[in-house]
Short mmCIF file of C-alpha atoms and ligand atoms in Angstrom, two decimals:
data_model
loop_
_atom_site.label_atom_id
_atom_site.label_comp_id
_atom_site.label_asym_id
_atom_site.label_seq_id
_atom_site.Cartn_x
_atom_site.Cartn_y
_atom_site.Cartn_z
CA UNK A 1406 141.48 -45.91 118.21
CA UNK A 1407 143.29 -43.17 116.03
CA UNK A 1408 144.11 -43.98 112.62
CA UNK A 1409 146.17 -41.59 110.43
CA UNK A 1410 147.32 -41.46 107.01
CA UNK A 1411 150.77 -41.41 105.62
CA UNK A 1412 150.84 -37.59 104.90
CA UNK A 1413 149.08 -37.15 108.66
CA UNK A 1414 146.95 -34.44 107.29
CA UNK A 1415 143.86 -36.68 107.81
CA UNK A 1416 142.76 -38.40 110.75
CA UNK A 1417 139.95 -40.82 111.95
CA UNK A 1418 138.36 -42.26 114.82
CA UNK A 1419 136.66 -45.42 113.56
CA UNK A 1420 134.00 -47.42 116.20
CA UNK A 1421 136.25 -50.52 115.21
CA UNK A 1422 139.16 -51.52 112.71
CA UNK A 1423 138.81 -55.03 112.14
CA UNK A 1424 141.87 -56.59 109.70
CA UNK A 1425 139.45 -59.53 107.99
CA UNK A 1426 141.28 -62.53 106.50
CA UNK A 1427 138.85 -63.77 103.62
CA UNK A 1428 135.65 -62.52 101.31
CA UNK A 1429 133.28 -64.27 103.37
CA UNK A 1430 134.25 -62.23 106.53
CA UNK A 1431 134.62 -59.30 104.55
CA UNK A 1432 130.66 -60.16 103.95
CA UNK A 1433 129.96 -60.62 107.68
CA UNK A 1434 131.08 -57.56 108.96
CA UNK A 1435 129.42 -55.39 105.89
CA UNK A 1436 126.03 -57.28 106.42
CA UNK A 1437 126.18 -56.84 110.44
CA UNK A 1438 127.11 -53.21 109.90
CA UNK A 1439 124.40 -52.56 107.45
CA UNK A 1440 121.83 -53.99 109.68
CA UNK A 1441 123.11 -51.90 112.61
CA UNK A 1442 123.15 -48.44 110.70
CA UNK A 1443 126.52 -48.09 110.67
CA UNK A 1444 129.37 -47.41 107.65
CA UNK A 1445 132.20 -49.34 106.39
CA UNK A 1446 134.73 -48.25 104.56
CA UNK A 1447 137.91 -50.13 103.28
CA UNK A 1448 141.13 -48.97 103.99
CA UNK A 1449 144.65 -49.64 102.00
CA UNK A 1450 148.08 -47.81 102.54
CA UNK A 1451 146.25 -45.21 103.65
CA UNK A 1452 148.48 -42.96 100.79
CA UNK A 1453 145.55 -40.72 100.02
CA UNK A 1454 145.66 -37.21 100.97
CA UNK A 1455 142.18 -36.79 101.18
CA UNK A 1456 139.83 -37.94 103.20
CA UNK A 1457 138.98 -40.81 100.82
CA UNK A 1458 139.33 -43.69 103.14
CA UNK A 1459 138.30 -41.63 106.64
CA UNK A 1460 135.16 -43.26 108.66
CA UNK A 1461 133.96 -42.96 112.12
CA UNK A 1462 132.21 -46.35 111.37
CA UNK A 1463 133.99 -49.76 110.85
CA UNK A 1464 137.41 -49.45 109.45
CA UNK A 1465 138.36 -52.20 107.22
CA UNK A 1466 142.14 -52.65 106.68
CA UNK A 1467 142.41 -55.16 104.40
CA UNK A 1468 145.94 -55.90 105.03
CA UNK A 1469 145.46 -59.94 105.76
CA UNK A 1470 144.43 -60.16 102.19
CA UNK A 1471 147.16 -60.37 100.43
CA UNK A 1472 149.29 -62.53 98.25
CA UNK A 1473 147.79 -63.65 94.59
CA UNK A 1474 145.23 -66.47 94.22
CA UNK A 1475 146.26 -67.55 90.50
CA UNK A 1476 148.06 -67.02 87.57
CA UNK A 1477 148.16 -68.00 84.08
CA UNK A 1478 151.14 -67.27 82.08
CA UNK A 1479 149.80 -67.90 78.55
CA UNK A 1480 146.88 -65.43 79.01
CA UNK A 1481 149.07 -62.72 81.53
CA UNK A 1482 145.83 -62.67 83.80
CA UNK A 1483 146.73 -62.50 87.22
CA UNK A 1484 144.20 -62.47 90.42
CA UNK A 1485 145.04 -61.26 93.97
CA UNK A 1486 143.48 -60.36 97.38
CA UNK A 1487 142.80 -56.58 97.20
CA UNK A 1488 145.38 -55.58 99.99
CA UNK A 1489 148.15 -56.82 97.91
CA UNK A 1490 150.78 -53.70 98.27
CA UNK A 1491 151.89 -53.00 95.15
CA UNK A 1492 155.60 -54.14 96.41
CA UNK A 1493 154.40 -57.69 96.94
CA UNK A 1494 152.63 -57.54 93.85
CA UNK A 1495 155.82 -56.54 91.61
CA UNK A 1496 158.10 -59.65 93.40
CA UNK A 1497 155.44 -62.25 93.09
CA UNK A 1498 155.10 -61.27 89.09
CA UNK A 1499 158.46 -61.14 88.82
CA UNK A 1500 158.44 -64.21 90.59
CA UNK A 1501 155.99 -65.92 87.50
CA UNK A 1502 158.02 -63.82 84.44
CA UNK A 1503 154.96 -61.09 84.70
CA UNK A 1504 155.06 -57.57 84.97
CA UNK A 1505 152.78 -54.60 85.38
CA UNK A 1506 152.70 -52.42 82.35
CA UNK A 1507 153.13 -49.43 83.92
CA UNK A 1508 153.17 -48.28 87.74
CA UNK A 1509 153.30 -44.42 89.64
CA UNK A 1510 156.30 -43.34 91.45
CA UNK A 1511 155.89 -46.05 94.59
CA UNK A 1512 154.49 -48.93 95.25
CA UNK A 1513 153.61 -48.80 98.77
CA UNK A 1514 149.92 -48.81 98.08
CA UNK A 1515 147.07 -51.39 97.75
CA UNK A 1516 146.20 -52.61 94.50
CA UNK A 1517 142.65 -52.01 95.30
CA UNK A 1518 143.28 -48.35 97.04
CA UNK A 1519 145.53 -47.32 94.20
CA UNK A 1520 143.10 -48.34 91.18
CA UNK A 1521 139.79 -47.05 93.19
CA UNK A 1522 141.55 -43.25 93.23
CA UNK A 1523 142.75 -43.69 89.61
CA UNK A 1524 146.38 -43.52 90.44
CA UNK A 1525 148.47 -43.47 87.09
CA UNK A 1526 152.10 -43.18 85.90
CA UNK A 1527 153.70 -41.67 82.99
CA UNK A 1528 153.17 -42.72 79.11
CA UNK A 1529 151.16 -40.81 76.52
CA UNK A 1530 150.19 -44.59 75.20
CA UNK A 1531 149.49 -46.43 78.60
CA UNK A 1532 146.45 -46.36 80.79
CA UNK A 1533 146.62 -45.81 84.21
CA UNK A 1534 146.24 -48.81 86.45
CA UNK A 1535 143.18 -49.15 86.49
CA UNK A 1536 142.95 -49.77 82.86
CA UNK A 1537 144.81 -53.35 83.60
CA UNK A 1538 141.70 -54.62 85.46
CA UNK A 1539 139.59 -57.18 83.81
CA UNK A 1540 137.36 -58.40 86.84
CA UNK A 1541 136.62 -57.66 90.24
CA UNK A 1542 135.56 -59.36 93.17
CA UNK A 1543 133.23 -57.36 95.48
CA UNK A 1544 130.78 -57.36 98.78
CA UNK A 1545 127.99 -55.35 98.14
CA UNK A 1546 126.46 -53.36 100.80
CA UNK A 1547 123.90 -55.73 101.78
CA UNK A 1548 126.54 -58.46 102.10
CA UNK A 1549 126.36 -60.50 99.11
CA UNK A 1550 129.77 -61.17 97.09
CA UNK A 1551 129.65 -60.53 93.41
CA UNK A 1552 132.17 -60.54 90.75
CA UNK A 1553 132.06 -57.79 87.15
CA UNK A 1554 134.25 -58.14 84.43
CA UNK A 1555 133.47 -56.86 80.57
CA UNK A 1556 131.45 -60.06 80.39
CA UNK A 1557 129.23 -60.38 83.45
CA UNK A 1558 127.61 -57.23 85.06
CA UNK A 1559 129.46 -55.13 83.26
CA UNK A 1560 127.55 -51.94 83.81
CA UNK A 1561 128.95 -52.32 87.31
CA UNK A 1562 132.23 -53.49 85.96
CA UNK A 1563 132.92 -50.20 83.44
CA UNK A 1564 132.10 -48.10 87.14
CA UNK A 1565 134.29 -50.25 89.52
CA UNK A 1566 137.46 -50.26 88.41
CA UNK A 1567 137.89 -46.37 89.87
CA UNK A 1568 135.10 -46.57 92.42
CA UNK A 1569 136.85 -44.21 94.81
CA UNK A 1570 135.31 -47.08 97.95
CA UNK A 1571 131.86 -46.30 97.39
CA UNK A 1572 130.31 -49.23 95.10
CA UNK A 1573 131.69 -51.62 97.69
CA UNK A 1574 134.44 -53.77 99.16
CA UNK A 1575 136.62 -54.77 96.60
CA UNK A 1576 138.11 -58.37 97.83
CA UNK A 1577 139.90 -59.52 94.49
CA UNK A 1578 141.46 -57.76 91.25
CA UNK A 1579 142.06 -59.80 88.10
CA UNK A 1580 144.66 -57.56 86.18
CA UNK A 1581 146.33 -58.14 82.66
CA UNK A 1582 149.82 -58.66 83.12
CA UNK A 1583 152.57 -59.05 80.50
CA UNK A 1584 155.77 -60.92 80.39
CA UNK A 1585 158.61 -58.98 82.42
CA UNK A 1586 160.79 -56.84 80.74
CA UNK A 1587 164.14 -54.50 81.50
CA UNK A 1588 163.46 -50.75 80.89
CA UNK A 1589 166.36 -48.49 79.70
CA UNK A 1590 165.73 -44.98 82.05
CA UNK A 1591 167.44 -42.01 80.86
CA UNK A 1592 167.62 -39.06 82.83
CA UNK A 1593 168.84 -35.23 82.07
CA UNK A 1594 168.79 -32.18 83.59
CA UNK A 1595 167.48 -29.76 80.66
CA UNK A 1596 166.40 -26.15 80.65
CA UNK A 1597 162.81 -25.66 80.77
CA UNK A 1598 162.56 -24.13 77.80
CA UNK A 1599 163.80 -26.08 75.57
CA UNK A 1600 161.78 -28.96 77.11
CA UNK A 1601 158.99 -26.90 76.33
CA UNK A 1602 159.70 -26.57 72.85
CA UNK A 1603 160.48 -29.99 72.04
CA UNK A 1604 157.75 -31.67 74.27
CA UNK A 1605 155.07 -33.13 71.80
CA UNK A 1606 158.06 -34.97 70.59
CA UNK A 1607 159.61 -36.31 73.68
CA UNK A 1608 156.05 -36.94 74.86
CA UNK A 1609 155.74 -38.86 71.70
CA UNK A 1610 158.63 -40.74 71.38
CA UNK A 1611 159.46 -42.27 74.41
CA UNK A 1612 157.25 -45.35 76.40
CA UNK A 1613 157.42 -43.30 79.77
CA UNK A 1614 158.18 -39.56 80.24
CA UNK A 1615 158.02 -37.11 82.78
CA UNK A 1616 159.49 -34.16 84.10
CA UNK A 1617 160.40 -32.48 87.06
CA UNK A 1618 160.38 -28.24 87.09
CA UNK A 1619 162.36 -26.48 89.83
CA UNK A 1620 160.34 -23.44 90.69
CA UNK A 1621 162.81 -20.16 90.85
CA UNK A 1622 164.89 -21.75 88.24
CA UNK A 1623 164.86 -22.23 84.57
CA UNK A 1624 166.13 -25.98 85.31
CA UNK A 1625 163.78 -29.61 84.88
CA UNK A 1626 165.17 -32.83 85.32
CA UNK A 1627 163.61 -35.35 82.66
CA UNK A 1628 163.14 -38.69 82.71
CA UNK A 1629 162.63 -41.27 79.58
CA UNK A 1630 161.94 -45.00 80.00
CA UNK A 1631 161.75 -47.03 77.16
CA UNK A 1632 162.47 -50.69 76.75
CA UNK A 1633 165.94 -52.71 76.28
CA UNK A 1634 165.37 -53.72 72.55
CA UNK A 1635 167.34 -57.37 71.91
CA UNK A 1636 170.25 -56.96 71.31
CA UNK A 1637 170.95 -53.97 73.30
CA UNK A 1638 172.93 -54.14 76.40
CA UNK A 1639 172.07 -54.39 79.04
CA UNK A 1640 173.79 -51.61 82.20
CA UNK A 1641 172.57 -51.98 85.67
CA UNK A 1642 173.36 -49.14 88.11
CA UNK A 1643 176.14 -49.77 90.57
CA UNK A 1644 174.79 -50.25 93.85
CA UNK A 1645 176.51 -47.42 95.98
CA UNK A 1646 175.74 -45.06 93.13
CA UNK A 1647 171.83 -46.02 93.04
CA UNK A 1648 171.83 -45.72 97.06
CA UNK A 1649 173.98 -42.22 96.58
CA UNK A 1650 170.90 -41.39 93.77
CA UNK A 1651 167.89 -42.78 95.80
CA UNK A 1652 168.58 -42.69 98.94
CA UNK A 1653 171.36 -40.39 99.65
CA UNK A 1654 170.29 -37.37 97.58
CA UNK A 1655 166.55 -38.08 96.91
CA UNK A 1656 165.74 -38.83 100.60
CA UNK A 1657 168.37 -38.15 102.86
CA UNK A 1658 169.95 -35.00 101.56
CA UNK A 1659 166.32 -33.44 100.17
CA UNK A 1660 164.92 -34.17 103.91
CA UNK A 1661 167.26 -32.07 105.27
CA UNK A 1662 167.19 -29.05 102.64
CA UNK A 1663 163.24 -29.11 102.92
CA UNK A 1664 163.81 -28.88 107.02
CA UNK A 1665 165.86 -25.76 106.35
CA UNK A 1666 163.64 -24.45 104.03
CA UNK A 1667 160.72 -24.75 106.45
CA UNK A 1668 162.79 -23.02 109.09
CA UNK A 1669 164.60 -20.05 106.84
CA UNK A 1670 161.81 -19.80 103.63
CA UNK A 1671 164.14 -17.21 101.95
CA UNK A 1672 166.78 -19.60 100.91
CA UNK A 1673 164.58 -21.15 98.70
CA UNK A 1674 165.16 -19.94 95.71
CA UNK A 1675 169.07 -20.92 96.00
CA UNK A 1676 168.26 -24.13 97.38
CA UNK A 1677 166.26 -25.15 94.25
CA UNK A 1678 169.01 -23.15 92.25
CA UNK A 1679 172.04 -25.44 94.01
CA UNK A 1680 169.64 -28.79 93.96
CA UNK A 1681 169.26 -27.99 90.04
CA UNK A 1682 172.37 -27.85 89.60
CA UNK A 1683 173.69 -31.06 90.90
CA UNK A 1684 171.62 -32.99 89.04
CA UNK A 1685 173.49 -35.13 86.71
CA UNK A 1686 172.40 -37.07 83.79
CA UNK A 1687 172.11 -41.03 84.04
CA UNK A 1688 171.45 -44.09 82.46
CA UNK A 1689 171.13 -47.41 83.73
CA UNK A 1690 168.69 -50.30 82.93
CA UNK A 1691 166.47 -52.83 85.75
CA UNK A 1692 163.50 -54.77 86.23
CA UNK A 1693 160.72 -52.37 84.96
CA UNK A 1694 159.17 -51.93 88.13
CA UNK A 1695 162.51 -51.02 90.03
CA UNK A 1696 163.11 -48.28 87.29
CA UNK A 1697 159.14 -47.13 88.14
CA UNK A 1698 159.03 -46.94 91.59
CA UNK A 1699 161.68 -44.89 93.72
CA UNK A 1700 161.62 -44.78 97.51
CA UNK A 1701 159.81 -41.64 99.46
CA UNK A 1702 160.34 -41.31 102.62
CA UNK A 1703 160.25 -37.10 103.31
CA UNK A 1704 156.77 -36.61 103.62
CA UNK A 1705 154.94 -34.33 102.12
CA UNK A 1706 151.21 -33.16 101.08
CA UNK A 1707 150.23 -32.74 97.20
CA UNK A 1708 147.83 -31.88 94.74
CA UNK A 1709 147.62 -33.53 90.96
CA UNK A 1710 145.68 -32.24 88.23
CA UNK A 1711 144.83 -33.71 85.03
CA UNK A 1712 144.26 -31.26 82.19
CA UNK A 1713 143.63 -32.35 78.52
CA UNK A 1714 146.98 -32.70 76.77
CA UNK A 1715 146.57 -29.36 74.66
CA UNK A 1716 146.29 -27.24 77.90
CA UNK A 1717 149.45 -28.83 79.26
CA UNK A 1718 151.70 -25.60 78.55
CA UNK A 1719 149.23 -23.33 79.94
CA UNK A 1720 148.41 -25.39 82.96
CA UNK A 1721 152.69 -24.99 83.95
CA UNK A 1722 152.42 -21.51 83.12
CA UNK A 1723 149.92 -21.06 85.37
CA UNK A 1724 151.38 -22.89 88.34
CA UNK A 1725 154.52 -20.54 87.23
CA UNK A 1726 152.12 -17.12 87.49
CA UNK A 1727 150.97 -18.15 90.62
CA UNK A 1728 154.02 -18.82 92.57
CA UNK A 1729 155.21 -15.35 91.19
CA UNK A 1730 152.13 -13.35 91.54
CA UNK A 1731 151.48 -14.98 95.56
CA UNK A 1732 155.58 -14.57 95.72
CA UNK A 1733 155.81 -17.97 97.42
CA UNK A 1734 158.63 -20.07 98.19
CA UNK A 1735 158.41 -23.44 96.93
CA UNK A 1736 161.00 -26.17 97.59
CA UNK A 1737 159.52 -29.12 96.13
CA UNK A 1738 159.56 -29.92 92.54
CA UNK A 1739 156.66 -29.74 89.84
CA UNK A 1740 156.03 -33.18 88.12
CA UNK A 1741 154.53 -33.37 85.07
CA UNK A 1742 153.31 -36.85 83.62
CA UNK A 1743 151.46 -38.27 80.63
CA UNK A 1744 148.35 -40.96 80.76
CA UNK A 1745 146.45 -42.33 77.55
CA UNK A 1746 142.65 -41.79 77.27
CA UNK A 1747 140.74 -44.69 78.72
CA UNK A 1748 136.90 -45.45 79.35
CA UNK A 1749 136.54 -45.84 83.04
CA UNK A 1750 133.71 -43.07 84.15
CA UNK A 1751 135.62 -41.00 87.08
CA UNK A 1752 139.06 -42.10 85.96
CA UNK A 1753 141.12 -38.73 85.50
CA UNK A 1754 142.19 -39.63 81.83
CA UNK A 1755 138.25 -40.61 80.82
CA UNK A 1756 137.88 -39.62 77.41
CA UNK A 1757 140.77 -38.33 76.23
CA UNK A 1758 144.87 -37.86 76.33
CA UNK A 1759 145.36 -36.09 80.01
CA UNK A 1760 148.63 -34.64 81.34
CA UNK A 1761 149.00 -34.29 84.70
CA UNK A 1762 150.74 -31.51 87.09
CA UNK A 1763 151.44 -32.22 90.38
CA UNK A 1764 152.38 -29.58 93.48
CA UNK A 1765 153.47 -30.61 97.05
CA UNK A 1766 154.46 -28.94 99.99
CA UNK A 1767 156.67 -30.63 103.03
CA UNK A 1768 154.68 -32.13 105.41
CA UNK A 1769 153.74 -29.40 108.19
CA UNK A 1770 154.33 -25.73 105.94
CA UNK A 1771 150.95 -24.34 105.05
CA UNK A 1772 149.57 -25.53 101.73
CA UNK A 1773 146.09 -23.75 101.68
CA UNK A 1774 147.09 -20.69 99.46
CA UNK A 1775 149.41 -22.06 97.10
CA UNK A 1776 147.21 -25.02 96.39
CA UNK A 1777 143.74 -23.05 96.62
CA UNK A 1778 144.99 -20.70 94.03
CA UNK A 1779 146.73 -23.07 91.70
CA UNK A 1780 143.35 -25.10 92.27
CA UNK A 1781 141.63 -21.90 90.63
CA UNK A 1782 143.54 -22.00 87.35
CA UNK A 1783 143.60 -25.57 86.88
CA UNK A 1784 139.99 -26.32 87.26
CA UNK A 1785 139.47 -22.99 84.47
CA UNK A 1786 141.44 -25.39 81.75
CA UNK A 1787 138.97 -28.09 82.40
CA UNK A 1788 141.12 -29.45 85.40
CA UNK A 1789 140.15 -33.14 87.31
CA UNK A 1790 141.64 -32.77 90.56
CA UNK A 1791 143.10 -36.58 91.86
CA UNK A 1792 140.39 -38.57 94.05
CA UNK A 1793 143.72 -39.47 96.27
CA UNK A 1794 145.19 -35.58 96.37
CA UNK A 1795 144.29 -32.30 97.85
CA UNK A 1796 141.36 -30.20 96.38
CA UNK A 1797 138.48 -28.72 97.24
CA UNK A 1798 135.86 -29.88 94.40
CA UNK A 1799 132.31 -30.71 94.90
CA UNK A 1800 129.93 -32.86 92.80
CA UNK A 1801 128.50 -30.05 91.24
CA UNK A 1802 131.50 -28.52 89.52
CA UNK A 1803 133.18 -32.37 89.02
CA UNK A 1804 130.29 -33.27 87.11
CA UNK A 1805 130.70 -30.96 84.15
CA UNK A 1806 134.37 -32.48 83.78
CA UNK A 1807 133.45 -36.52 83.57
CA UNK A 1808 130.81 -36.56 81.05
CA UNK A 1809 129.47 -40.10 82.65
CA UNK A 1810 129.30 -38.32 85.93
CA UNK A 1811 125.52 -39.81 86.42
CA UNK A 1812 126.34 -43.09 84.89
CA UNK A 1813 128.21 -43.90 88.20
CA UNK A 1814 125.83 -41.90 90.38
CA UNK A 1815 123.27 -44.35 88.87
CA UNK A 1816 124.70 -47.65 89.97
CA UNK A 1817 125.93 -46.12 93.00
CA UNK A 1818 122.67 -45.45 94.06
CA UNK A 1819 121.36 -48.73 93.15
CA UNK A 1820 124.22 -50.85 95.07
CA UNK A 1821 124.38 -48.90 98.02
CA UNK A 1822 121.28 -47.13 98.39
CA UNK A 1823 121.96 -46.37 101.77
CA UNK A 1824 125.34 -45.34 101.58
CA UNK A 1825 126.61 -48.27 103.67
CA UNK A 1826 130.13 -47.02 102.60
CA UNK A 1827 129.86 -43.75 102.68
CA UNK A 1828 131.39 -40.71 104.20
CA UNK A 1829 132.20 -36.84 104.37
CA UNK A 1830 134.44 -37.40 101.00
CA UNK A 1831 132.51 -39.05 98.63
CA UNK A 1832 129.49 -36.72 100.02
CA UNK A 1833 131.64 -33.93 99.03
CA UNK A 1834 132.46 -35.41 95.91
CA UNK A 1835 129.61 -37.80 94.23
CA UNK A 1836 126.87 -35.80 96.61
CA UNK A 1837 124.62 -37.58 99.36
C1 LIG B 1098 154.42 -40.75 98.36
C2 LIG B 1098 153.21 -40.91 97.46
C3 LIG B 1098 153.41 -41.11 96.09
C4 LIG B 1098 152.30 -41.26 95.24
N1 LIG B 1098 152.53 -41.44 93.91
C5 LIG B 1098 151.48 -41.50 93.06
C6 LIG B 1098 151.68 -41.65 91.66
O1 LIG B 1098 152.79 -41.78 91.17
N2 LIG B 1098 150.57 -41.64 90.86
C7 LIG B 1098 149.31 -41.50 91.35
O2 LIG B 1098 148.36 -41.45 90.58
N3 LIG B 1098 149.10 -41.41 92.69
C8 LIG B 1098 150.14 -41.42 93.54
N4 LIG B 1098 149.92 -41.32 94.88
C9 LIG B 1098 148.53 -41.36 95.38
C10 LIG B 1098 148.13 -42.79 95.74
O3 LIG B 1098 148.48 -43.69 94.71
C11 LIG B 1098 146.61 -42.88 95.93
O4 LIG B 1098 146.18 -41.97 96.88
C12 LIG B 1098 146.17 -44.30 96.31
O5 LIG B 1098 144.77 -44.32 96.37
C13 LIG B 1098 146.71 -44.77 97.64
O6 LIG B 1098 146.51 -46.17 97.76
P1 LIG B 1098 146.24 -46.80 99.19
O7 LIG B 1098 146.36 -48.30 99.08
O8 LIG B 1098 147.07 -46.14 100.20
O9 LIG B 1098 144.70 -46.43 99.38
P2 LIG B 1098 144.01 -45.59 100.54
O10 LIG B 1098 144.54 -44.22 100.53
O11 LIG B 1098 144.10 -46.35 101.81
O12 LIG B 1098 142.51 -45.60 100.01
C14 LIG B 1098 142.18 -44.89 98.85
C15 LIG B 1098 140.69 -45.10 98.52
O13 LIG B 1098 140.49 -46.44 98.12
C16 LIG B 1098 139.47 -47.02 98.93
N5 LIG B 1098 139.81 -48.42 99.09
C17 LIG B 1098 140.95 -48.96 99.56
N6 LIG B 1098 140.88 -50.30 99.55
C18 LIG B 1098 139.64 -50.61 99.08
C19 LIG B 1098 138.94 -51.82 98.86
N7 LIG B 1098 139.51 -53.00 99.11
N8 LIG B 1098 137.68 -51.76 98.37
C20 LIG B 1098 137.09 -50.57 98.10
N9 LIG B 1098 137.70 -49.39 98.31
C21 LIG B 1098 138.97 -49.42 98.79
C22 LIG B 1098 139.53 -46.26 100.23
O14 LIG B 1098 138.32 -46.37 100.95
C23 LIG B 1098 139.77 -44.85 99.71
O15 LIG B 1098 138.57 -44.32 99.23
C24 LIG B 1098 150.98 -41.20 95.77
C25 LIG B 1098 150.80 -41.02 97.14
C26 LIG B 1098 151.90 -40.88 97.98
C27 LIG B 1098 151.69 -40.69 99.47
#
């Protein structure tokens, strides 16, 4: 059996892919495997780039598990089966008057696949999700079920929450909600420039900000979220006009142009020049999570870095001197995004304020060159490539970058000494 994963850059042939329904079979088949000599590895949306969740042992999608096991509204904590998409997650909150605090761009993904690769959003004063854990539920390799929080086993617990699938199976996340809440979004086309020049100030003064840079043009499109204060109005987006927006344009529209691009490369430049210009500012308010998430459905492949926050300006420029310098023709967008420090050992904002820069190429055109070489410069400015995106790191030149590097090489060796749920990735990345 073939499995594939949404980008279709990475492919596996497991020895089984069994879809378990609760913990205790999630035990079985780890304890059975273990005993056998062979490797398990868990497997959510399968949204990774990288190799992450490939095996040629026993594939575990865990997408029976799903749904949340309890609530409580005075304390916001919140505990579901790992496989709960993201999606699911956001309707059953919404459901109980929660919310997530902050989310990525989509919410097609696991809640345990997204957390385990340290997938973030945008907000110089928010962790990424993985910073809205506070316990886990997981089979060890030799079968036995254990739960970590800041109170019980919490050396395992402070390693967990981004554990990149190889401390165990994760079978249940307790996450700190919050009450739900409308955010106001706010987007405008700006030149680059003076986004540049004003950044530590946007950056600053809104919730949630990003930006998106054209490459061959001097045109980003930004985007602010902040929340509807009482009082304010409230102004939800029209329906056709948000399916014109997000579907239309941002799907639709943008498959086609990257088709053509692929086929004629030299009409890049005023493709990216004519997409630029039709952007048009808006404003509208929703559900926080609908203003988060957007649909993607032209599929691409990407790299993300995360670069401390003072290199941010020289980590663009770079990206910039390499398009130039190669002379390549890029029709996809540069997003750049925001994450508070946190304390999580191989999360990509460990220690300090991160900004993140993120390349893609449509699914199919050669990425090697452009990413290899932006790769280069990145990882000179003390760049942490994504656990779920394209790069070509090893453990030796990751560990200078997360100072408690060893810390989770420690406990990985002493929960899965065998490397039960291991594979080519993680040897890659942690080392065998
Ligand atoms: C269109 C698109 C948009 C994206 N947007 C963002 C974004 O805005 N921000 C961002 O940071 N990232 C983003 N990503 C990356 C994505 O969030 C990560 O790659 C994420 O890990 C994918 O989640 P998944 O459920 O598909 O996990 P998978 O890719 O299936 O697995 C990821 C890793 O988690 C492990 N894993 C999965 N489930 C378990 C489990 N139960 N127990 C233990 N280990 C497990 C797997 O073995 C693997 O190592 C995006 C990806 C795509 C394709």
């Amino acid at each position: 059996m073939e499995w594939r994963n949404w980008a279709g850059n990475q492919q596996a042939r497991p020895q089984a892919v069994l879809h378990p329904r609760d913990t205790d079979e999630v035990a079985q088949v780890v304890k059975r495997a273990a005993t056998e000599g062979r490797r398990v590895k868990a497997v959510g949306a399968g949204h990774s780039f990288t190799a992450a969740a490939v095996t040629d042992g026993v594939l575990l999608d865990l997408d029976r598990m799903a749904g949340v096991v309890a609530s409580d509204l005075d304390t916001g904590l919140v505990t579901l089966h790992a496989g709960t998409p993201l999606h699911q997650l956001n309707l059953e909150l919404a459901r109980r008057g929660l919310a997530m605090s902050n989310l990525g761009d989509i919410d097609r993904q696991s809640i345990a696949g997204a957390t385990s690769t340290s997938t973030h959003g945008t907000g110089i004063a928010l962790g990424g999700l993985a910073t809205q854990i506070r316990a886990l539920e997981l089979v060890l390799a030799d079968g036995s079920v254990v739960t970590c929080s800041a109170d019980e086993r919490r050396e395992l617990f402070a390693v967990a929450r981004v554990g990149i699938g190889a401390l165990g199976i994760v079978t249940a996340v307790t996450l700190q909600c919050e009450p739900s809440f409308t955010l106001v979004a706010d987007e405008q086309p700006m030149p680059l420039a003076q986004v540049l020049d004003e950044l530590d100030d946007i950056v600053e003064s809104n919730e949630h900000f990003e930006f998106y840079w054209f490459p061959h043009t001097e045109l980003a499109l930004t985007k602010r979220n902040n929340r509807l204060r009482s009082g304010e109005p409230a102004a939800p987006i029209g329906r056709v006009k948000g399916w014109v927006d997000d579907e239309l344009l941002a799907n639709t529209v943008f498959n086609l142009t990257c088709k053509l691009a692929a086929r004629r490369p030299t009409l890049i430049p005023r493709l990216n020049r004519t997409a630029a210009k039709l952007m048009t500012a808006r404003r509208y308010t929703a559900p926080s999570y609908e203003v988060f998430v957007s649909p993607r459905r032209v599929r691409f492949v990407e790299m993300e870095y995360s670069l401390p926050r003072a290199a941010f300006k020289d980590g663009l420029a770079a990206i910039r001197a390499v398009i130039e310098r190669e002379q390549l023709l890029v029709s996809f967008p540069i997003e750049a995004r925001w994450v508070a420090p946190d304390d999580i050992p191989l999360s990509t904002a460990y220690g300090e304020e991160r900004c993140y820069l993120a390349i893609h190429m449509f699914r199919g055109e050669p990425f090697e060159r452009y990413f290899g070489a932006v790769e280069k410069e990145l990882r000179a400015l003390g760049g942490r490539p994504h656990w779920g995106k394209m790069h070509w790191r090893t453990a030796e030149d990751l560990r200078p970058v997360y100072p408690r590097f060893d810390d989770f090489v420690a406990v990985r060796d002493a929960v899965d000494p065998e490397r039960v749920f291991g594979n080519a990735y993680l040897e890659t990345v942690l080392g065998r």
